[in-house]
Coordinates of N, CA and C in Angstrom, one line a residue:
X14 N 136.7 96.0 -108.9 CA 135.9 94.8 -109.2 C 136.1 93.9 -108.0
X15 N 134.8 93.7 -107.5 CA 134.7 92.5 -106.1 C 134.3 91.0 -106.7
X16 N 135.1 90.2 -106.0 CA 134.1 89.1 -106.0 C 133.7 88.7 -104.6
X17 N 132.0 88.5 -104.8 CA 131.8 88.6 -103.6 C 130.8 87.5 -103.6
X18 N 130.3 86.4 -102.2 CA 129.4 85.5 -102.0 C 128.9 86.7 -100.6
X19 N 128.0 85.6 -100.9 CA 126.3 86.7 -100.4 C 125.5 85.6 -100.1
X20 N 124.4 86.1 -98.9 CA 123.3 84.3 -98.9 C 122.2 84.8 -99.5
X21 N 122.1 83.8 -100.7 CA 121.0 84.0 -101.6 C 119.1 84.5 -101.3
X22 N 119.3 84.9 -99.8 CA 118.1 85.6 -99.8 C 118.2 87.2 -99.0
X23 N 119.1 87.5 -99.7 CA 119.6 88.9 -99.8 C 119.4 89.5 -101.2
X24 N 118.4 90.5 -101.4 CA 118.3 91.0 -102.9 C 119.1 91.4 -103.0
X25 N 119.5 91.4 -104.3 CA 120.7 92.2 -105.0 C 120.1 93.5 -105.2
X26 N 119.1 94.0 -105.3 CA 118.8 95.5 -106.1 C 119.1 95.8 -104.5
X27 N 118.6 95.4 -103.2 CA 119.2 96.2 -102.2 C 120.7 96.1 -101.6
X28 N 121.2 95.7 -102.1 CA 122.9 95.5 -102.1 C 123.8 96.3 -103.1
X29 N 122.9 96.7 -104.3 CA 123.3 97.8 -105.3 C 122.9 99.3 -104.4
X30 N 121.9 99.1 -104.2 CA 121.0 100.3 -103.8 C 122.0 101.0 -102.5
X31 N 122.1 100.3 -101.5 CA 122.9 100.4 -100.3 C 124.5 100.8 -100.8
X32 N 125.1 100.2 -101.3 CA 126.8 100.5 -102.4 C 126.4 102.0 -102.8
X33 N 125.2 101.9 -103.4 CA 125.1 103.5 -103.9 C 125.2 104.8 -103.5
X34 N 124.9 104.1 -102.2 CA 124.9 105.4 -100.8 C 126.1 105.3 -100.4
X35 N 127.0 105.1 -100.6 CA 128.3 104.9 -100.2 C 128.7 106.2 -100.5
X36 N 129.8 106.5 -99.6 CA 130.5 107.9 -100.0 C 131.7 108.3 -101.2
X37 N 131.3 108.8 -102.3 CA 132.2 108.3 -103.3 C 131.7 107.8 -104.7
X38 N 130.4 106.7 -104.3 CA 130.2 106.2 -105.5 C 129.3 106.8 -106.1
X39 N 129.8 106.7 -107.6 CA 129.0 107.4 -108.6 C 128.0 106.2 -109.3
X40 N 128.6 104.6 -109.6 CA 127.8 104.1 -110.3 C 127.9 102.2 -109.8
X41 N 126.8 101.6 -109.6 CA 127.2 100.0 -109.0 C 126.8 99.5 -110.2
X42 N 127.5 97.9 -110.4 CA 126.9 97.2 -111.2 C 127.1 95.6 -110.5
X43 N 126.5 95.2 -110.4 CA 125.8 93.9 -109.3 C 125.5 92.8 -110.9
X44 N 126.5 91.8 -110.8 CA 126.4 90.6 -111.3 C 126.2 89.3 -111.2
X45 N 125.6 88.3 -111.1 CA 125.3 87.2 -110.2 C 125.9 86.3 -111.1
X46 N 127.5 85.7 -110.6 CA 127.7 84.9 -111.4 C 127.6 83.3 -111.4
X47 N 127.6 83.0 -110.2 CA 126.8 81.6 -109.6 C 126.0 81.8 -108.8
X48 N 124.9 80.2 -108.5 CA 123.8 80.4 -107.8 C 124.5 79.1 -107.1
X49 N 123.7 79.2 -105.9 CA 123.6 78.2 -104.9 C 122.3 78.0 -104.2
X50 N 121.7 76.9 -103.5 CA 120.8 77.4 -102.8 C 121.1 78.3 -101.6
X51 N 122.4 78.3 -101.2 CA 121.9 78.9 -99.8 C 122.8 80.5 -100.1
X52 N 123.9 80.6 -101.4 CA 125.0 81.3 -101.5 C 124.8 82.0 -103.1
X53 N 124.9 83.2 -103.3 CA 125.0 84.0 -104.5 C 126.4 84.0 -104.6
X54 N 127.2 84.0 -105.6 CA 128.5 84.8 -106.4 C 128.6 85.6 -107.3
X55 N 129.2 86.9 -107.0 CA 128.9 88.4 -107.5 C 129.9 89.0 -108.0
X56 N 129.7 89.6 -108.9 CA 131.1 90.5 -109.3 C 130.6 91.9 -109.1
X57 N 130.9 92.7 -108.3 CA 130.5 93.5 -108.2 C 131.7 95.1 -108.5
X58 N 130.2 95.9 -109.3 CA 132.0 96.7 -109.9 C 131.3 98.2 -109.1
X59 N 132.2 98.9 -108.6 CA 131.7 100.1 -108.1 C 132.5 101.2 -108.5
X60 N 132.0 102.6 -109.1 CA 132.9 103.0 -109.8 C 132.8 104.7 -108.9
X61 N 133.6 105.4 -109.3 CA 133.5 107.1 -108.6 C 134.5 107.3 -108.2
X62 N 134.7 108.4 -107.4 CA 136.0 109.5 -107.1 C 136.2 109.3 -105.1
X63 N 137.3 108.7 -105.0 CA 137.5 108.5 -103.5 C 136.6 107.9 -102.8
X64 N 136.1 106.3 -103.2 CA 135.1 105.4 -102.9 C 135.6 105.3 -101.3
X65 N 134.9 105.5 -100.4 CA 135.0 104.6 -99.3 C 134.9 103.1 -99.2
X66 N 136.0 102.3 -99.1 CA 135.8 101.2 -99.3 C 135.8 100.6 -98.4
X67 N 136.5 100.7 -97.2 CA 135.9 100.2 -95.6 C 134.5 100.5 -95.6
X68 N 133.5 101.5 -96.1 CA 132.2 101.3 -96.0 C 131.5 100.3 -97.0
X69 N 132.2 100.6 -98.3 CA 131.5 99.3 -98.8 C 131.6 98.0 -98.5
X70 N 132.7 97.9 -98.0 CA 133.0 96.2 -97.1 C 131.8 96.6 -96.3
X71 N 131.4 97.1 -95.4 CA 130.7 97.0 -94.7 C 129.2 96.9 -94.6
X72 N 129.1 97.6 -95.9 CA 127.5 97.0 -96.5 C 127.6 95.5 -96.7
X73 N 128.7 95.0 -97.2 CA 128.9 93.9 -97.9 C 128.6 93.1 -96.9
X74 N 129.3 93.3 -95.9 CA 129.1 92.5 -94.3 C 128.0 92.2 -94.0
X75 N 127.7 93.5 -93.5 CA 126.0 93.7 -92.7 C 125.1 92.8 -93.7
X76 N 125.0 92.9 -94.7 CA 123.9 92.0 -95.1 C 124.8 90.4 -95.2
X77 N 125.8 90.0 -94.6 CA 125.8 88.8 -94.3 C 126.8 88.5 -95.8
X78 N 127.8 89.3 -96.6 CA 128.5 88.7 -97.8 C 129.7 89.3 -97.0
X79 N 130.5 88.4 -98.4 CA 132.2 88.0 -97.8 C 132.7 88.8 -98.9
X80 N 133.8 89.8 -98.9 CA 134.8 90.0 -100.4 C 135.7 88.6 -100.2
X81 N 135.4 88.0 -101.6 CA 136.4 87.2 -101.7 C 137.9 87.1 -102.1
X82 N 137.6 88.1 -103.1 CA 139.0 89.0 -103.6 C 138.3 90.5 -104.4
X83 N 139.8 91.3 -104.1 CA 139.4 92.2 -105.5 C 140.1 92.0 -106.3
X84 N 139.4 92.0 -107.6 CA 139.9 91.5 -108.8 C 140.7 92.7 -109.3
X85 N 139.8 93.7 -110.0 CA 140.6 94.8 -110.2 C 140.3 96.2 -109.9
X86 N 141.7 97.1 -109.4 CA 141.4 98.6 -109.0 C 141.8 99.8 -110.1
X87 N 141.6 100.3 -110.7 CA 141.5 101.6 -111.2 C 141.6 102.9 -110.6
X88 N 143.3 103.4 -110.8 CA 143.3 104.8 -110.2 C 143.6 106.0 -111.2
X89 N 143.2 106.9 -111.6 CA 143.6 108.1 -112.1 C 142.5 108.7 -112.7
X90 N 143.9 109.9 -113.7 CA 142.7 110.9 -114.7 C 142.2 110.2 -115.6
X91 N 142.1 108.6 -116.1 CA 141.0 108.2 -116.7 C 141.7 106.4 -116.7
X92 N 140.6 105.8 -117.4 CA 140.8 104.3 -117.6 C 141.4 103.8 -118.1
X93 N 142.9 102.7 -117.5 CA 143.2 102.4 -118.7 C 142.9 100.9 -118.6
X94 N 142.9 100.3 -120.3 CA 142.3 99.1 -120.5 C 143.3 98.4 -120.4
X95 N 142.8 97.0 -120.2 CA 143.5 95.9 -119.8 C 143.4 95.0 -121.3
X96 N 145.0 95.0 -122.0 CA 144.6 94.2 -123.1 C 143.9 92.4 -123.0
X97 N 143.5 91.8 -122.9 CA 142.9 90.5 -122.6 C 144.0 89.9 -122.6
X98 N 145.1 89.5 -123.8 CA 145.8 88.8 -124.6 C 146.9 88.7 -123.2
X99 N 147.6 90.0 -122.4 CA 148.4 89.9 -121.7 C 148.4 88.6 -120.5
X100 N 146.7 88.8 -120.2 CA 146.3 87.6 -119.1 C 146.6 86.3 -119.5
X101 N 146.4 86.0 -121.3 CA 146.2 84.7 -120.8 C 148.0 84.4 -121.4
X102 N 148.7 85.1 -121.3 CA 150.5 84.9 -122.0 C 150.7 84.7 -120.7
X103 N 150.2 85.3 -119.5 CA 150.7 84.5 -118.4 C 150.8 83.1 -117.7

């Protein structure tokens, strides 16, 4: 899970679309969680088997966005969930 700013006249369906072609990914989901005029904020989740992620940074780039952090990585033979309750005990 990325969070990522972007300048707001960059489409998102082509910033999904481009992540998709990435080597690795099976599925993007592009979330726009703030607007700005000149700046989008995104949560962007990309999911699949040995993601290239220096290329996805680099789509991210090329069209002019920043990772701001990664929030969260998932590695194995399946998903484990994140109880909510643990986050906010911290």
């Amino acid at each position: 899970m990325l969070d990522v700013d972007i300048p707001s006249s960059v489409s998102t369906v082509e910033l999904a679309n481009r992540l998709g072609r990435v080597s690795g990914v099976k599925a993007v989901n592009v979330t726009v969680t703030d607007t700005d005029v000149e700046v989008l904020g995104l949560v962007i989740v990309i999911e699949g088997d040995d993601i290239n992620y220096d290329d996805a940074r680099r789509v991210i780039e090329d069209l002019g966005g920043a990772i701001r952090s990664i929030d969260q990585v998932i590695v194995g033979e399946y998903i484990l969930e994140l109880n909510p309750q643990l986050l906010k005990e911290r």
